[in-house]
Amino acid sequence: MTQNARDSRPVLYHYWRSSSSWRVRWALSHKGIDYTPVAVDLLKGAQRSPEHLQRNPLGAVPVLNIDGLELGESMAILEYLEETHPERPLLPAAPRARARVRQLCQIIVADTQPLQNLSVLEHVAELVSDPEQRRPWAERYIARGFDGYEALLRRDDAPAGPCSFGDEVTLADLCLVPQCLNARRQGLDVGRWPRIAAIEAHCLRTAAAQASAPEAFKPG
Ligand SMILES: N[C@@H](CCC(=O)N[C@@H](CS)C(=O)NCC(=O)O)C(=O)O
């Protein structure tokens, strides 16, 4: 890697309303890392362009170009930022606590969001033509994920505090709050999960959440 590549400002390929992109924008804002956002218009299929497939063969955002590394998968990006910019940590210090935060992240990142992302819903629409019949698909998987997340928050060993894991914002919140927006877009009432709704309200009052929120990147 050349020194120039290491020194240059990171470039984030993202889409304003993508929850996976918001996770990364939020981490960059939280850690005070200056970056250049480049929009990839998912509604126009720009994620499947040869140019973007070169960046990420899965045809998805986000992709962060940082330190000469072109990195896809939001969790890989978040962990890289955490390791290279440990200031304002987004993971607690103790291994047991870190493991719990990562478990919460995976409920959203692995077991909820992928089941209701754009390409999956487009495919479901090809298979089921009636919108009323296919609507429960996304609802079902988001509700399943939120039920599990809320149950973990209610366990006796969960630390008290306004965030998913105690008092400080962690990677778990960066995964959860954007998924709340997805839930509403799919017609769910997030109030069904009172702890999740309270965490969302708390986090949305932070400067980094607001600076990275979809509305701040909405085109035109
Ligand atoms: N596991 C990936 C998921 C990325 C993902 O699903 N991105 C969505 C936007 S939130 C996307 O690019 N969808 C494009 C498509 O489905 O065609 C990550 O965490 O980065």
PDB file of C-alpha atoms and ligand atoms in Angstrom:
ATOM      1  CA  MET A   1       0.000   0.000   0.000  1.00  0.00           C
ATOM      2  CA  THR A   2       1.368   3.420  -0.890  1.00  0.00           C
ATOM      3  CA  GLN A   3       1.559   6.214   1.660  1.00  0.00           C
ATOM      4  CA  ASN A   4      -0.896   8.217  -0.478  1.00  0.00           C
ATOM      5  CA  ALA A   5      -3.477   5.450  -0.338  1.00  0.00           C
ATOM      6  CA  ARG A   6      -3.113   5.327   3.436  1.00  0.00           C
ATOM      7  CA  ASP A   7      -3.440   9.084   3.872  1.00  0.00           C
ATOM      8  CA  SER A   8      -6.301   9.835   1.519  1.00  0.00           C
ATOM      9  CA  ARG A   9      -9.813  10.515   2.755  1.00  0.00           C
ATOM     10  CA  PRO A  10     -12.044   7.419   2.864  1.00  0.00           C
ATOM     11  CA  VAL A  11     -14.752   7.096   0.194  1.00  0.00           C
ATOM     12  CA  LEU A  12     -18.082   5.534   1.149  1.00  0.00           C
ATOM     13  CA  TYR A  13     -20.235   4.060  -1.611  1.00  0.00           C
ATOM     14  CA  HIS A  14     -23.709   4.063  -0.133  1.00  0.00           C
ATOM     15  CA  TYR A  15     -27.420   4.650  -0.671  1.00  0.00           C
ATOM     16  CA  TRP A  16     -29.234   7.212   1.458  1.00  0.00           C
ATOM     17  CA  ARG A  17     -32.050   4.905   2.621  1.00  0.00           C
ATOM     18  CA  SER A  18     -29.998   1.715   2.965  1.00  0.00           C
ATOM     19  CA  SER A  19     -29.873   0.563   6.594  1.00  0.00           C
ATOM     20  CA  SER A  20     -26.498  -1.146   6.103  1.00  0.00           C
ATOM     21  CA  SER A  21     -25.110   2.134   4.749  1.00  0.00           C
ATOM     22  CA  TRP A  22     -26.499   4.095   7.691  1.00  0.00           C
ATOM     23  CA  ARG A  23     -24.624   1.786  10.100  1.00  0.00           C
ATOM     24  CA  VAL A  24     -21.328   2.748   8.485  1.00  0.00           C
ATOM     25  CA  ARG A  25     -22.116   6.466   8.079  1.00  0.00           C
ATOM     26  CA  TRP A  26     -23.037   6.501  11.781  1.00  0.00           C
ATOM     27  CA  ALA A  27     -19.750   4.876  12.845  1.00  0.00           C
ATOM     28  CA  LEU A  28     -17.754   7.325  10.709  1.00  0.00           C
ATOM     29  CA  SER A  29     -19.618  10.284  12.249  1.00  0.00           C
ATOM     30  CA  HIS A  30     -19.340   8.877  15.777  1.00  0.00           C
ATOM     31  CA  LYS A  31     -15.594   8.500  15.442  1.00  0.00           C
ATOM     32  CA  GLY A  32     -15.176  11.856  13.696  1.00  0.00           C
ATOM     33  CA  ILE A  33     -13.717  10.345  10.515  1.00  0.00           C
ATOM     34  CA  ASP A  34     -14.049  12.670   7.558  1.00  0.00           C
ATOM     35  CA  TYR A  35     -15.118  10.865   4.373  1.00  0.00           C
ATOM     36  CA  THR A  36     -16.457  11.396   0.879  1.00  0.00           C
ATOM     37  CA  PRO A  37     -19.920   9.866   0.297  1.00  0.00           C
ATOM     38  CA  VAL A  38     -20.645   8.563  -3.220  1.00  0.00           C
ATOM     39  CA  ALA A  39     -24.265   7.612  -3.953  1.00  0.00           C
ATOM     40  CA  VAL A  40     -25.080   4.269  -5.595  1.00  0.00           C
ATOM     41  CA  ASP A  41     -28.711   4.481  -6.719  1.00  0.00           C
ATOM     42  CA  LEU A  42     -30.239   1.127  -5.777  1.00  0.00           C
ATOM     43  CA  LEU A  43     -33.563   1.992  -7.410  1.00  0.00           C
ATOM     44  CA  LYS A  44     -31.789   2.455 -10.745  1.00  0.00           C
ATOM     45  CA  GLY A  45     -29.857  -0.810 -10.303  1.00  0.00           C
ATOM     46  CA  ALA A  46     -26.475   0.954 -10.006  1.00  0.00           C
ATOM     47  CA  GLN A  47     -25.379  -1.705  -7.505  1.00  0.00           C
ATOM     48  CA  ARG A  48     -25.341  -4.216 -10.381  1.00  0.00           C
ATOM     49  CA  SER A  49     -23.252  -2.036 -12.714  1.00  0.00           C
ATOM     50  CA  PRO A  50     -19.865  -3.496 -13.737  1.00  0.00           C
ATOM     51  CA  GLU A  51     -18.194  -0.582 -11.953  1.00  0.00           C
ATOM     52  CA  HIS A  52     -19.879  -1.385  -8.628  1.00  0.00           C
ATOM     53  CA  LEU A  53     -19.540  -5.162  -9.000  1.00  0.00           C
ATOM     54  CA  GLN A  54     -15.812  -4.522  -9.249  1.00  0.00           C
ATOM     55  CA  ARG A  55     -16.006  -2.879  -5.819  1.00  0.00           C
ATOM     56  CA  ASN A  56     -18.298  -5.534  -4.318  1.00  0.00           C
ATOM     57  CA  PRO A  57     -19.028  -8.733  -6.258  1.00  0.00           C
ATOM     58  CA  LEU A  58     -22.254  -9.160  -4.260  1.00  0.00           C
ATOM     59  CA  GLY A  59     -23.717  -6.008  -5.814  1.00  0.00           C
ATOM     60  CA  ALA A  60     -24.558  -4.319  -2.538  1.00  0.00           C
ATOM     61  CA  VAL A  61     -23.773  -1.217  -0.544  1.00  0.00           C
ATOM     62  CA  PRO A  62     -22.012  -0.148   1.581  1.00  0.00           C
ATOM     63  CA  VAL A  63     -18.441  -0.305   0.334  1.00  0.00           C
ATOM     64  CA  LEU A  64     -15.770   1.717   2.101  1.00  0.00           C
ATOM     65  CA  ASN A  65     -12.536   2.568   0.368  1.00  0.00           C
ATOM     66  CA  ILE A  66     -10.110   3.233   3.207  1.00  0.00           C
ATOM     67  CA  ASP A  67      -6.347   2.920   3.669  1.00  0.00           C
ATOM     68  CA  GLY A  68      -6.044   1.440   0.168  1.00  0.00           C
ATOM     69  CA  LEU A  69      -8.578  -1.264   1.073  1.00  0.00           C
ATOM     70  CA  GLU A  70     -11.905  -1.608  -0.742  1.00  0.00           C
ATOM     71  CA  LEU A  71     -14.157  -3.231   1.839  1.00  0.00           C
ATOM     72  CA  GLY A  72     -17.738  -4.449   1.605  1.00  0.00           C
ATOM     73  CA  GLU A  73     -19.984  -5.982   4.310  1.00  0.00           C
ATOM     74  CA  SER A  74     -20.969  -3.461   6.942  1.00  0.00           C
ATOM     75  CA  MET A  75     -19.862  -5.559   9.938  1.00  0.00           C
ATOM     76  CA  ALA A  76     -16.386  -6.053   8.459  1.00  0.00           C
ATOM     77  CA  ILE A  77     -16.220  -2.297   7.889  1.00  0.00           C
ATOM     78  CA  LEU A  78     -17.431  -1.491  11.414  1.00  0.00           C
ATOM     79  CA  GLU A  79     -14.931  -3.873  13.003  1.00  0.00           C
ATOM     80  CA  TYR A  80     -12.114  -2.412  10.869  1.00  0.00           C
ATOM     81  CA  LEU A  81     -13.033   1.126  11.954  1.00  0.00           C
ATOM     82  CA  GLU A  82     -13.189  -0.004  15.585  1.00  0.00           C
ATOM     83  CA  GLU A  83      -9.737  -1.574  15.379  1.00  0.00           C
ATOM     84  CA  THR A  84      -8.074   1.273  13.494  1.00  0.00           C
ATOM     85  CA  HIS A  85      -9.868   4.139  15.283  1.00  0.00           C
ATOM     86  CA  PRO A  86     -10.299   2.908  18.868  1.00  0.00           C
ATOM     87  CA  GLU A  87     -11.166   6.389  20.125  1.00  0.00           C
ATOM     88  CA  ARG A  88     -14.873   6.762  20.997  1.00  0.00           C
ATOM     89  CA  PRO A  89     -15.249   2.953  21.119  1.00  0.00           C
ATOM     90  CA  LEU A  90     -18.332   1.248  19.810  1.00  0.00           C
ATOM     91  CA  LEU A  91     -17.610  -2.029  21.585  1.00  0.00           C
ATOM     92  CA  PRO A  92     -17.290  -2.457  25.366  1.00  0.00           C
ATOM     93  CA  ALA A  93     -13.929  -3.557  26.784  1.00  0.00           C
ATOM     94  CA  ALA A  94     -14.724  -6.922  28.405  1.00  0.00           C
ATOM     95  CA  PRO A  95     -14.852 -10.001  26.147  1.00  0.00           C
ATOM     96  CA  ARG A  96     -18.189 -11.164  27.592  1.00  0.00           C
ATOM     97  CA  ALA A  97     -19.739  -7.760  26.977  1.00  0.00           C
ATOM     98  CA  ARG A  98     -18.276  -7.579  23.447  1.00  0.00           C
ATOM     99  CA  ALA A  99     -19.713 -11.006  22.692  1.00  0.00           C
ATOM    100  CA  ARG A 100     -23.203  -9.911  23.801  1.00  0.00           C
ATOM    101  CA  VAL A 101     -23.041  -6.749  21.678  1.00  0.00           C
ATOM    102  CA  ARG A 102     -21.939  -8.827  18.690  1.00  0.00           C
ATOM    103  CA  GLN A 103     -24.820 -11.237  19.309  1.00  0.00           C
ATOM    104  CA  LEU A 104     -27.266  -8.312  19.167  1.00  0.00           C
ATOM    105  CA  CYS A 105     -25.616  -7.068  15.965  1.00  0.00           C
ATOM    106  CA  GLN A 106     -25.922 -10.466  14.311  1.00  0.00           C
ATOM    107  CA  ILE A 107     -29.630 -10.736  15.122  1.00  0.00           C
ATOM    108  CA  ILE A 108     -30.136  -7.730  12.860  1.00  0.00           C
ATOM    109  CA  VAL A 109     -27.284  -8.088  10.374  1.00  0.00           C
ATOM    110  CA  ALA A 110     -27.465 -11.829   9.741  1.00  0.00           C
ATOM    111  CA  ASP A 111     -30.958 -12.915  10.777  1.00  0.00           C
ATOM    112  CA  THR A 112     -33.218  -9.967   9.969  1.00  0.00           C
ATOM    113  CA  GLN A 113     -32.030  -7.436   7.369  1.00  0.00           C
ATOM    114  CA  PRO A 114     -30.889  -9.944   4.689  1.00  0.00           C
ATOM    115  CA  LEU A 115     -34.342 -11.573   4.657  1.00  0.00           C
ATOM    116  CA  GLN A 116     -36.044  -8.317   3.713  1.00  0.00           C
ATOM    117  CA  ASN A 117     -33.489  -6.507   1.584  1.00  0.00           C
ATOM    118  CA  LEU A 118     -34.318  -5.127  -1.837  1.00  0.00           C
ATOM    119  CA  SER A 119     -33.167  -8.058  -3.983  1.00  0.00           C
ATOM    120  CA  VAL A 120     -34.998 -10.586  -1.750  1.00  0.00           C
ATOM    121  CA  LEU A 121     -38.246  -8.583  -1.803  1.00  0.00           C
ATOM    122  CA  GLU A 122     -37.934  -8.181  -5.589  1.00  0.00           C
ATOM    123  CA  HIS A 123     -37.620 -11.952  -5.919  1.00  0.00           C
ATOM    124  CA  VAL A 124     -40.567 -12.570  -3.587  1.00  0.00           C
ATOM    125  CA  ALA A 125     -42.571 -10.173  -5.787  1.00  0.00           C
ATOM    126  CA  GLU A 126     -41.674 -12.278  -8.851  1.00  0.00           C
ATOM    127  CA  LEU A 127     -42.934 -15.409  -7.100  1.00  0.00           C
ATOM    128  CA  VAL A 128     -46.061 -13.925  -5.479  1.00  0.00           C
ATOM    129  CA  SER A 129     -47.917 -11.409  -7.618  1.00  0.00           C
ATOM    130  CA  ASP A 130     -50.530 -10.297  -5.045  1.00  0.00           C
ATOM    131  CA  PRO A 131     -49.017  -7.507  -2.863  1.00  0.00           C
ATOM    132  CA  GLU A 132     -51.331  -8.423   0.036  1.00  0.00           C
ATOM    133  CA  GLN A 133     -50.097 -12.007   0.021  1.00  0.00           C
ATOM    134  CA  ARG A 134     -46.417 -11.054  -0.040  1.00  0.00           C
ATOM    135  CA  ARG A 135     -46.587  -8.247   2.553  1.00  0.00           C
ATOM    136  CA  PRO A 136     -46.339 -10.628   5.559  1.00  0.00           C
ATOM    137  CA  TRP A 137     -42.936 -11.850   4.340  1.00  0.00           C
ATOM    138  CA  ALA A 138     -40.929  -8.845   5.539  1.00  0.00           C
ATOM    139  CA  GLU A 139     -43.173  -8.360   8.580  1.00  0.00           C
ATOM    140  CA  ARG A 140     -42.573 -11.937   9.682  1.00  0.00           C
ATOM    141  CA  TYR A 141     -38.791 -11.766   9.597  1.00  0.00           C
ATOM    142  CA  ILE A 142     -38.488  -8.301  11.089  1.00  0.00           C
ATOM    143  CA  ALA A 143     -40.869  -9.281  13.921  1.00  0.00           C
ATOM    144  CA  ARG A 144     -38.918 -12.484  14.539  1.00  0.00           C
ATOM    145  CA  GLY A 145     -35.647 -10.520  14.794  1.00  0.00           C
ATOM    146  CA  PHE A 146     -37.124  -7.805  17.010  1.00  0.00           C
ATOM    147  CA  ASP A 147     -38.809 -10.381  19.285  1.00  0.00           C
ATOM    148  CA  GLY A 148     -35.424 -12.023  19.887  1.00  0.00           C
ATOM    149  CA  TYR A 149     -33.606  -8.703  20.333  1.00  0.00           C
ATOM    150  CA  GLU A 150     -36.205  -7.398  22.808  1.00  0.00           C
ATOM    151  CA  ALA A 151     -36.084 -10.672  24.766  1.00  0.00           C
ATOM    152  CA  LEU A 152     -32.304 -10.352  25.178  1.00  0.00           C
ATOM    153  CA  LEU A 153     -32.710  -6.763  26.385  1.00  0.00           C
ATOM    154  CA  ARG A 154     -35.137  -7.987  29.058  1.00  0.00           C
ATOM    155  CA  ARG A 155     -32.902 -10.700  30.480  1.00  0.00           C
ATOM    156  CA  ASP A 156     -31.675 -10.319  34.046  1.00  0.00           C
ATOM    157  CA  ASP A 157     -28.048 -10.119  32.952  1.00  0.00           C
ATOM    158  CA  ALA A 158     -28.674  -7.244  30.486  1.00  0.00           C
ATOM    159  CA  PRO A 159     -27.067  -4.017  31.730  1.00  0.00           C
ATOM    160  CA  ALA A 160     -29.449  -1.148  32.518  1.00  0.00           C
ATOM    161  CA  GLY A 161     -29.232   1.997  30.421  1.00  0.00           C
ATOM    162  CA  PRO A 162     -30.789   3.818  27.502  1.00  0.00           C
ATOM    163  CA  CYS A 163     -28.837   1.932  24.815  1.00  0.00           C
ATOM    164  CA  SER A 164     -28.870  -1.685  23.655  1.00  0.00           C
ATOM    165  CA  PHE A 165     -25.992  -2.454  26.007  1.00  0.00           C
ATOM    166  CA  GLY A 166     -25.904  -0.063  28.933  1.00  0.00           C
ATOM    167  CA  ASP A 167     -25.271   3.662  28.803  1.00  0.00           C
ATOM    168  CA  GLU A 168     -23.072   3.993  25.742  1.00  0.00           C
ATOM    169  CA  VAL A 169     -23.925   3.664  22.063  1.00  0.00           C
ATOM    170  CA  THR A 170     -22.431   0.453  20.654  1.00  0.00           C
ATOM    171  CA  LEU A 171     -22.371  -1.350  17.326  1.00  0.00           C
ATOM    172  CA  ALA A 172     -25.638  -3.001  18.392  1.00  0.00           C
ATOM    173  CA  ASP A 173     -27.420   0.362  18.299  1.00  0.00           C
ATOM    174  CA  LEU A 174     -25.909   1.133  14.891  1.00  0.00           C
ATOM    175  CA  CYS A 175     -27.518  -2.066  13.617  1.00  0.00           C
ATOM    176  CA  LEU A 176     -30.822  -1.775  15.470  1.00  0.00           C
ATOM    177  CA  VAL A 177     -31.882   1.817  14.818  1.00  0.00           C
ATOM    178  CA  PRO A 178     -31.623   1.709  10.984  1.00  0.00           C
ATOM    179  CA  GLN A 179     -33.599  -1.550  11.081  1.00  0.00           C
ATOM    180  CA  CYS A 180     -36.393   0.320  12.927  1.00  0.00           C
ATOM    181  CA  LEU A 181     -36.694   2.525   9.859  1.00  0.00           C
ATOM    182  CA  ASN A 182     -36.933  -0.564   7.638  1.00  0.00           C
ATOM    183  CA  ALA A 183     -39.616  -1.936   9.960  1.00  0.00           C
ATOM    184  CA  ARG A 184     -41.736   1.191   9.603  1.00  0.00           C
ATOM    185  CA  ARG A 185     -41.311   1.155   5.828  1.00  0.00           C
ATOM    186  CA  GLN A 186     -42.755  -2.356   5.916  1.00  0.00           C
ATOM    187  CA  GLY A 187     -45.740  -1.155   7.958  1.00  0.00           C
ATOM    188  CA  LEU A 188     -44.713  -2.427  11.405  1.00  0.00           C
ATOM    189  CA  ASP A 189     -45.381  -0.452  14.565  1.00  0.00           C
ATOM    190  CA  VAL A 190     -42.046  -0.365  16.420  1.00  0.00           C
ATOM    191  CA  GLY A 191     -44.021   0.412  19.608  1.00  0.00           C
ATOM    192  CA  ARG A 192     -44.761  -3.321  19.750  1.00  0.00           C
ATOM    193  CA  TRP A 193     -41.223  -3.613  21.177  1.00  0.00           C
ATOM    194  CA  PRO A 194     -41.092  -0.977  23.956  1.00  0.00           C
ATOM    195  CA  ARG A 195     -37.382  -1.368  24.808  1.00  0.00           C
ATOM    196  CA  ILE A 196     -36.374  -1.185  21.161  1.00  0.00           C
ATOM    197  CA  ALA A 197     -38.575   1.885  20.642  1.00  0.00           C
ATOM    198  CA  ALA A 198     -37.007   3.602  23.674  1.00  0.00           C
ATOM    199  CA  ILE A 199     -33.462   2.833  22.471  1.00  0.00           C
ATOM    200  CA  GLU A 200     -34.294   4.206  19.038  1.00  0.00           C
ATOM    201  CA  ALA A 201     -35.684   7.438  20.520  1.00  0.00           C
ATOM    202  CA  HIS A 202     -32.591   7.852  22.707  1.00  0.00           C
ATOM    203  CA  CYS A 203     -30.084   7.164  19.934  1.00  0.00           C
ATOM    204  CA  LEU A 204     -31.826   9.453  17.456  1.00  0.00           C
ATOM    205  CA  ARG A 205     -31.107  12.344  19.806  1.00  0.00           C
ATOM    206  CA  THR A 206     -27.334  11.868  19.393  1.00  0.00           C
ATOM    207  CA  ALA A 207     -25.424  14.106  16.994  1.00  0.00           C
ATOM    208  CA  ALA A 208     -23.783  11.196  15.138  1.00  0.00           C
ATOM    209  CA  ALA A 209     -27.101   9.452  14.480  1.00  0.00           C
ATOM    210  CA  GLN A 210     -28.607  12.652  13.150  1.00  0.00           C
ATOM    211  CA  ALA A 211     -25.603  13.552  10.986  1.00  0.00           C
ATOM    212  CA  SER A 212     -25.647  10.097   9.379  1.00  0.00           C
ATOM    213  CA  ALA A 213     -29.423   9.581   9.103  1.00  0.00           C
ATOM    214  CA  PRO A 214     -31.059   8.936   5.721  1.00  0.00           C
ATOM    215  CA  GLU A 215     -32.774  12.346   5.708  1.00  0.00           C
ATOM    216  CA  ALA A 216     -29.345  14.031   5.805  1.00  0.00           C
ATOM    217  CA  PHE A 217     -28.371  12.205   2.575  1.00  0.00           C
ATOM    218  CA  LYS A 218     -31.678  12.284   0.724  1.00  0.00           C
ATOM    219  CA  PRO A 219     -31.015  13.381  -2.860  1.00  0.00           C
ATOM    220  CA  GLY A 220     -32.305  16.725  -4.094  1.00  0.00           C
TER     221      GLY A 220
HETATM  222  N1  LIG B   1     -24.580  -8.045   4.571  1.00  0.00           N
HETATM  223  C1  LIG B   1     -24.483  -6.814   3.832  1.00  0.00           C
HETATM  224  C2  LIG B   1     -25.854  -6.422   3.349  1.00  0.00           C
HETATM  225  C3  LIG B   1     -25.782  -5.304   2.376  1.00  0.00           C
HETATM  226  C4  LIG B   1     -27.161  -5.016   1.787  1.00  0.00           C
HETATM  227  O1  LIG B   1     -28.091  -5.826   1.844  1.00  0.00           O
HETATM  228  N2  LIG B   1     -27.260  -3.841   1.200  1.00  0.00           N
HETATM  229  C5  LIG B   1     -28.494  -3.485   0.561  1.00  0.00           C
HETATM  230  C6  LIG B   1     -28.935  -2.110   0.991  1.00  0.00           C
HETATM  231  S1  LIG B   1     -29.277  -2.068   2.722  1.00  0.00           S
HETATM  232  C7  LIG B   1     -28.263  -3.467  -0.927  1.00  0.00           C
HETATM  233  O2  LIG B   1     -27.256  -2.991  -1.405  1.00  0.00           O
HETATM  234  N3  LIG B   1     -29.230  -3.993  -1.652  1.00  0.00           N
HETATM  235  C8  LIG B   1     -29.157  -3.999  -3.066  1.00  0.00           C
HETATM  236  C9  LIG B   1     -29.958  -5.110  -3.620  1.00  0.00           C
HETATM  237  O3  LIG B   1     -30.530  -5.885  -2.845  1.00  0.00           O
HETATM  238  O4  LIG B   1     -29.999  -5.185  -4.856  1.00  0.00           O
HETATM  239  C10 LIG B   1     -23.872  -5.729   4.715  1.00  0.00           C
HETATM  240  O5  LIG B   1     -24.073  -5.800   5.934  1.00  0.00           O
HETATM  241  O6  LIG B   1     -23.192  -4.846   4.192  1.00  0.00           O
END
